[in-house]
PDB file of C-alpha atoms and ligand atoms in Angstrom:
ATOM      1  CA  MET A  45       0.000   0.000   0.000  1.00  0.00           C
ATOM      2  CA  ARG A  46       2.855   2.362  -0.620  1.00  0.00           C
ATOM      3  CA  TYR A  47       1.324   3.957  -3.642  1.00  0.00           C
ATOM      4  CA  PRO A  48      -1.716   5.516  -1.922  1.00  0.00           C
ATOM      5  CA  THR A  49       0.562   6.879   0.789  1.00  0.00           C
ATOM      6  CA  LEU A  50       2.687   8.613  -1.798  1.00  0.00           C
ATOM      7  CA  LYS A  51      -0.403  10.038  -3.421  1.00  0.00           C
ATOM      8  CA  ARG A  52      -1.596  11.432  -0.114  1.00  0.00           C
ATOM      9  CA  THR A  53       1.762  13.013   0.502  1.00  0.00           C
ATOM     10  CA  LEU A  54       1.738  14.708  -2.880  1.00  0.00           C
ATOM     11  CA  ALA A  55      -1.777  15.961  -2.290  1.00  0.00           C
ATOM     12  CA  ALA A  56      -0.736  17.344   1.077  1.00  0.00           C
ATOM     13  CA  LEU A  57       2.199  19.125  -0.513  1.00  0.00           C
ATOM     14  CA  ALA A  58      -0.044  20.634  -3.156  1.00  0.00           C
ATOM     15  CA  VAL A  59      -2.413  21.969  -0.518  1.00  0.00           C
ATOM     16  CA  PHE A  60       0.487  23.303   1.488  1.00  0.00           C
ATOM     17  CA  GLY A  61       1.810  25.086  -1.579  1.00  0.00           C
ATOM     18  CA  LEU A  62      -1.495  26.736  -2.281  1.00  0.00           C
ATOM     19  CA  ALA A  63      -2.229  27.771   1.261  1.00  0.00           C
ATOM     20  CA  LEU A  64       1.162  29.180   2.116  1.00  0.00           C
ATOM     21  CA  PRO A  65       2.900  30.999  -0.691  1.00  0.00           C
ATOM     22  CA  ALA A  66       6.407  31.462   0.608  1.00  0.00           C
ATOM     23  CA  PHE A  67       6.482  35.156  -0.192  1.00  0.00           C
ATOM     24  CA  ALA A  68       4.045  37.728  -1.298  1.00  0.00           C
ATOM     25  CA  ASP A  69       4.602  37.986  -4.994  1.00  0.00           C
ATOM     26  CA  THR A  70       4.410  41.233  -6.879  1.00  0.00           C
ATOM     27  CA  SER A  71       4.526  41.500 -10.628  1.00  0.00           C
ATOM     28  CA  VAL A  72       5.676  44.544 -12.523  1.00  0.00           C
ATOM     29  CA  THR A  73       4.525  45.233 -16.065  1.00  0.00           C
ATOM     30  CA  ASP A  74       4.769  48.093 -18.531  1.00  0.00           C
ATOM     31  CA  ALA A  75       7.690  49.753 -16.768  1.00  0.00           C
ATOM     32  CA  TRP A  76       9.240  52.698 -18.568  1.00  0.00           C
ATOM     33  CA  VAL A  77      11.258  55.804 -17.904  1.00  0.00           C
ATOM     34  CA  ARG A  78      10.793  59.106 -19.670  1.00  0.00           C
ATOM     35  CA  ALA A  79      13.828  60.162 -21.676  1.00  0.00           C
ATOM     36  CA  THR A  80      15.519  63.423 -20.724  1.00  0.00           C
ATOM     37  CA  VAL A  81      17.203  66.206 -22.630  1.00  0.00           C
ATOM     38  CA  ALA A  82      20.771  67.225 -21.808  1.00  0.00           C
ATOM     39  CA  HIS A  83      21.172  68.739 -18.330  1.00  0.00           C
ATOM     40  CA  GLN A  84      17.643  67.846 -17.278  1.00  0.00           C
ATOM     41  CA  GLN A  85      17.710  67.179 -13.548  1.00  0.00           C
ATOM     42  CA  SER A  86      14.839  64.809 -13.095  1.00  0.00           C
ATOM     43  CA  THR A  87      12.469  62.433 -14.808  1.00  0.00           C
ATOM     44  CA  GLY A  88       9.755  59.957 -14.005  1.00  0.00           C
ATOM     45  CA  ALA A  89       9.498  56.175 -14.020  1.00  0.00           C
ATOM     46  CA  PHE A  90       6.138  54.519 -14.573  1.00  0.00           C
ATOM     47  CA  MET A  91       4.828  50.964 -14.297  1.00  0.00           C
ATOM     48  CA  THR A  92       1.931  48.766 -13.291  1.00  0.00           C
ATOM     49  CA  LEU A  93       2.269  46.792 -10.056  1.00  0.00           C
ATOM     50  CA  THR A  94       0.126  43.832  -9.045  1.00  0.00           C
ATOM     51  CA  ALA A  95       0.668  42.245  -5.636  1.00  0.00           C
ATOM     52  CA  SER A  96      -0.630  38.778  -4.763  1.00  0.00           C
ATOM     53  CA  SER A  97      -1.398  39.852  -1.211  1.00  0.00           C
ATOM     54  CA  ASP A  98      -2.046  43.244   0.348  1.00  0.00           C
ATOM     55  CA  SER A  99       1.261  45.079   0.123  1.00  0.00           C
ATOM     56  CA  LYS A 100       2.722  48.468  -0.446  1.00  0.00           C
ATOM     57  CA  LEU A 101       5.551  49.950  -2.407  1.00  0.00           C
ATOM     58  CA  VAL A 102       7.779  51.535   0.228  1.00  0.00           C
ATOM     59  CA  ASP A 103      11.027  52.386  -1.525  1.00  0.00           C
ATOM     60  CA  VAL A 104      12.654  52.639  -4.931  1.00  0.00           C
ATOM     61  CA  GLN A 105      16.316  52.969  -5.768  1.00  0.00           C
ATOM     62  CA  SER A 106      18.164  53.476  -9.018  1.00  0.00           C
ATOM     63  CA  PRO A 107      21.820  53.920  -9.892  1.00  0.00           C
ATOM     64  CA  VAL A 108      20.992  56.671 -12.412  1.00  0.00           C
ATOM     65  CA  ALA A 109      19.714  59.141  -9.827  1.00  0.00           C
ATOM     66  CA  GLU A 110      21.011  60.428  -6.509  1.00  0.00           C
ATOM     67  CA  ILE A 111      17.517  60.819  -5.113  1.00  0.00           C
ATOM     68  CA  VAL A 112      14.577  58.560  -5.859  1.00  0.00           C
ATOM     69  CA  GLN A 113      11.160  59.320  -4.424  1.00  0.00           C
ATOM     70  CA  VAL A 114       7.616  58.171  -4.981  1.00  0.00           C
ATOM     71  CA  HIS A 115       5.378  61.082  -5.904  1.00  0.00           C
ATOM     72  CA  GLN A 116       1.707  61.644  -6.350  1.00  0.00           C
ATOM     73  CA  MET A 117       0.208  64.205  -8.683  1.00  0.00           C
ATOM     74  CA  THR A 118      -1.979  66.692  -6.858  1.00  0.00           C
ATOM     75  CA  MET A 119      -4.574  69.195  -7.989  1.00  0.00           C
ATOM     76  CA  ASP A 120      -4.881  72.294  -5.853  1.00  0.00           C
ATOM     77  CA  ASN A 121      -7.128  75.130  -7.065  1.00  0.00           C
ATOM     78  CA  ASP A 122      -6.661  73.903 -10.622  1.00  0.00           C
ATOM     79  CA  VAL A 123      -2.902  74.001 -10.221  1.00  0.00           C
ATOM     80  CA  MET A 124      -1.203  70.711 -10.812  1.00  0.00           C
ATOM     81  CA  GLY A 125       1.649  69.793  -8.548  1.00  0.00           C
ATOM     82  CA  MET A 126       3.151  66.771  -6.897  1.00  0.00           C
ATOM     83  CA  LYS A 127       4.025  65.626  -3.442  1.00  0.00           C
ATOM     84  CA  GLN A 128       6.163  62.890  -2.039  1.00  0.00           C
ATOM     85  CA  VAL A 129       4.381  59.898  -0.533  1.00  0.00           C
ATOM     86  CA  GLN A 130       5.833  57.355   1.875  1.00  0.00           C
ATOM     87  CA  SER A 131       4.201  54.381   0.192  1.00  0.00           C
ATOM     88  CA  VAL A 132       1.721  53.287  -2.449  1.00  0.00           C
ATOM     89  CA  GLU A 133      -0.936  50.784  -1.408  1.00  0.00           C
ATOM     90  CA  LEU A 134      -1.033  47.613  -3.502  1.00  0.00           C
ATOM     91  CA  PRO A 135      -4.286  45.784  -2.673  1.00  0.00           C
ATOM     92  CA  ALA A 136      -4.193  42.030  -3.354  1.00  0.00           C
ATOM     93  CA  GLY A 137      -4.752  41.204  -6.992  1.00  0.00           C
ATOM     94  CA  LYS A 138      -5.403  44.775  -8.058  1.00  0.00           C
ATOM     95  CA  ALA A 139      -3.283  46.317 -10.796  1.00  0.00           C
ATOM     96  CA  VAL A 140      -2.020  49.666  -9.565  1.00  0.00           C
ATOM     97  CA  SER A 141      -0.708  52.014 -12.229  1.00  0.00           C
ATOM     98  CA  LEU A 142       2.069  54.449 -11.705  1.00  0.00           C
ATOM     99  CA  ASP A 143       1.367  56.757 -14.610  1.00  0.00           C
ATOM    100  CA  PRO A 144       1.861  60.429 -15.492  1.00  0.00           C
ATOM    101  CA  ASN A 145      -1.532  61.305 -13.976  1.00  0.00           C
ATOM    102  CA  GLY A 146      -1.169  59.613 -10.611  1.00  0.00           C
ATOM    103  CA  TYR A 147       1.746  58.128  -8.786  1.00  0.00           C
ATOM    104  CA  HIS A 148       5.168  58.061 -10.322  1.00  0.00           C
ATOM    105  CA  VAL A 149       8.695  57.253  -9.328  1.00  0.00           C
ATOM    106  CA  MET A 150      10.700  60.460  -9.381  1.00  0.00           C
ATOM    107  CA  LEU A 151      14.325  60.136 -10.405  1.00  0.00           C
ATOM    108  CA  MET A 152      16.050  63.286  -9.197  1.00  0.00           C
ATOM    109  CA  LYS A 153      19.583  64.654  -9.443  1.00  0.00           C
ATOM    110  CA  LEU A 154      20.208  62.483 -12.466  1.00  0.00           C
ATOM    111  CA  LYS A 155      23.826  61.478 -12.867  1.00  0.00           C
ATOM    112  CA  GLN A 156      23.579  61.420 -16.646  1.00  0.00           C
ATOM    113  CA  GLN A 157      21.176  61.985 -19.480  1.00  0.00           C
ATOM    114  CA  VAL A 158      18.613  59.221 -19.787  1.00  0.00           C
ATOM    115  CA  LYS A 159      18.362  58.363 -23.468  1.00  0.00           C
ATOM    116  CA  GLU A 160      15.767  56.543 -25.496  1.00  0.00           C
ATOM    117  CA  GLY A 161      16.615  52.885 -25.989  1.00  0.00           C
ATOM    118  CA  GLU A 162      18.530  52.572 -22.726  1.00  0.00           C
ATOM    119  CA  GLN A 163      17.432  50.430 -19.823  1.00  0.00           C
ATOM    120  CA  VAL A 164      17.211  51.982 -16.382  1.00  0.00           C
ATOM    121  CA  PRO A 165      17.697  49.577 -13.457  1.00  0.00           C
ATOM    122  CA  LEU A 166      15.182  50.091 -10.679  1.00  0.00           C
ATOM    123  CA  THR A 167      15.063  48.356  -7.314  1.00  0.00           C
ATOM    124  CA  LEU A 168      11.566  48.232  -5.876  1.00  0.00           C
ATOM    125  CA  VAL A 169      11.026  47.460  -2.203  1.00  0.00           C
ATOM    126  CA  ILE A 170       7.611  45.954  -1.507  1.00  0.00           C
ATOM    127  CA  GLU A 171       6.361  45.378   2.026  1.00  0.00           C
ATOM    128  CA  ASP A 172       3.537  42.951   2.716  1.00  0.00           C
ATOM    129  CA  ALA A 173       0.922  43.183   5.465  1.00  0.00           C
ATOM    130  CA  LYS A 174       3.196  41.303   7.884  1.00  0.00           C
ATOM    131  CA  GLY A 175       5.995  43.782   7.345  1.00  0.00           C
ATOM    132  CA  GLN A 176       8.069  41.367   5.269  1.00  0.00           C
ATOM    133  CA  LYS A 177      10.063  43.131   2.610  1.00  0.00           C
ATOM    134  CA  GLN A 178      10.642  41.856  -0.877  1.00  0.00           C
ATOM    135  CA  THR A 179      13.064  43.428  -3.315  1.00  0.00           C
ATOM    136  CA  LEU A 180      12.359  43.439  -7.023  1.00  0.00           C
ATOM    137  CA  GLU A 181      15.033  44.281  -9.557  1.00  0.00           C
ATOM    138  CA  ILE A 182      13.680  45.477 -12.857  1.00  0.00           C
ATOM    139  CA  LYS A 183      15.006  47.205 -15.934  1.00  0.00           C
ATOM    140  CA  ALA A 184      12.753  49.861 -17.385  1.00  0.00           C
ATOM    141  CA  PRO A 185      13.188  50.849 -21.030  1.00  0.00           C
ATOM    142  CA  VAL A 186      13.562  54.537 -21.741  1.00  0.00           C
ATOM    143  CA  ARG A 187      10.905  56.055 -23.949  1.00  0.00           C
ATOM    144  CA  ALA A 188      10.967  59.449 -25.550  1.00  0.00           C
ATOM    145  CA  LEU A 189       7.578  60.983 -25.081  1.00  0.00           C
ATOM    146  CA  ASN A 190       7.003  64.624 -25.738  1.00  0.00           C
ATOM    147  CA  ALA A 191       4.222  64.913 -23.202  1.00  0.00           C
ATOM    148  CA  GLU A 192       5.817  66.928 -20.451  1.00  0.00           C
ATOM    149  CA  MET A 193       4.731  66.220 -16.913  1.00  0.00           C
ATOM    150  CA  HIS A 194       2.695  69.177 -15.776  1.00  0.00           C
ATOM    151  CA  GLY A 195       4.557  71.446 -13.460  1.00  0.00           C
ATOM    152  CA  HIS A 196       7.386  69.031 -13.295  1.00  0.00           C
ATOM    153  CA  GLU A 197      10.397  71.194 -13.791  1.00  0.00           C
ATOM    154  CA  HIS A 198       8.921  73.887 -11.589  1.00  0.00           C
ATOM    155  CA  MET A 199       8.629  71.499  -8.707  1.00  0.00           C
ATOM    156  CA  HIS A 200      12.153  70.206  -8.703  1.00  0.00           C
TER     157      HIS A 200
HETATM  158 CU1   CU B 114       7.537  64.008  -9.215  1.00  0.00          CU
END
């Protein structure tokens, strides 16, 4: 009767695997960085984040910029601006977009021009509901888009 025992063990493992994912898993899609012109000090990185369990984006780092912050676009008396936020909520299973109209990753004090066709390394730090941190390394392609972020250069 060894065979049924083995089957039970495999079934138990499968259940275990489903019930207890080892780590909260966050996927990143559509990441991109806006290309800069010479001597431009800052730019934005954008992406869509989907976490498997309730999490938040708490930190971003990149070797191309001295300062990296997460910003949120704001509208105050019809004037568009932006403010730094400490984290971005990533509800389980919900795709959260960092786009030019909402949250974005701000790359400030750029060390060099960011040119179309390059890949910008970004390190994303995701914290789950238990406070466990997960680090995601991604490479975001640089896209040249003429659409200027509103109020961007004034803010930084
Ligand atoms: Cu910003």
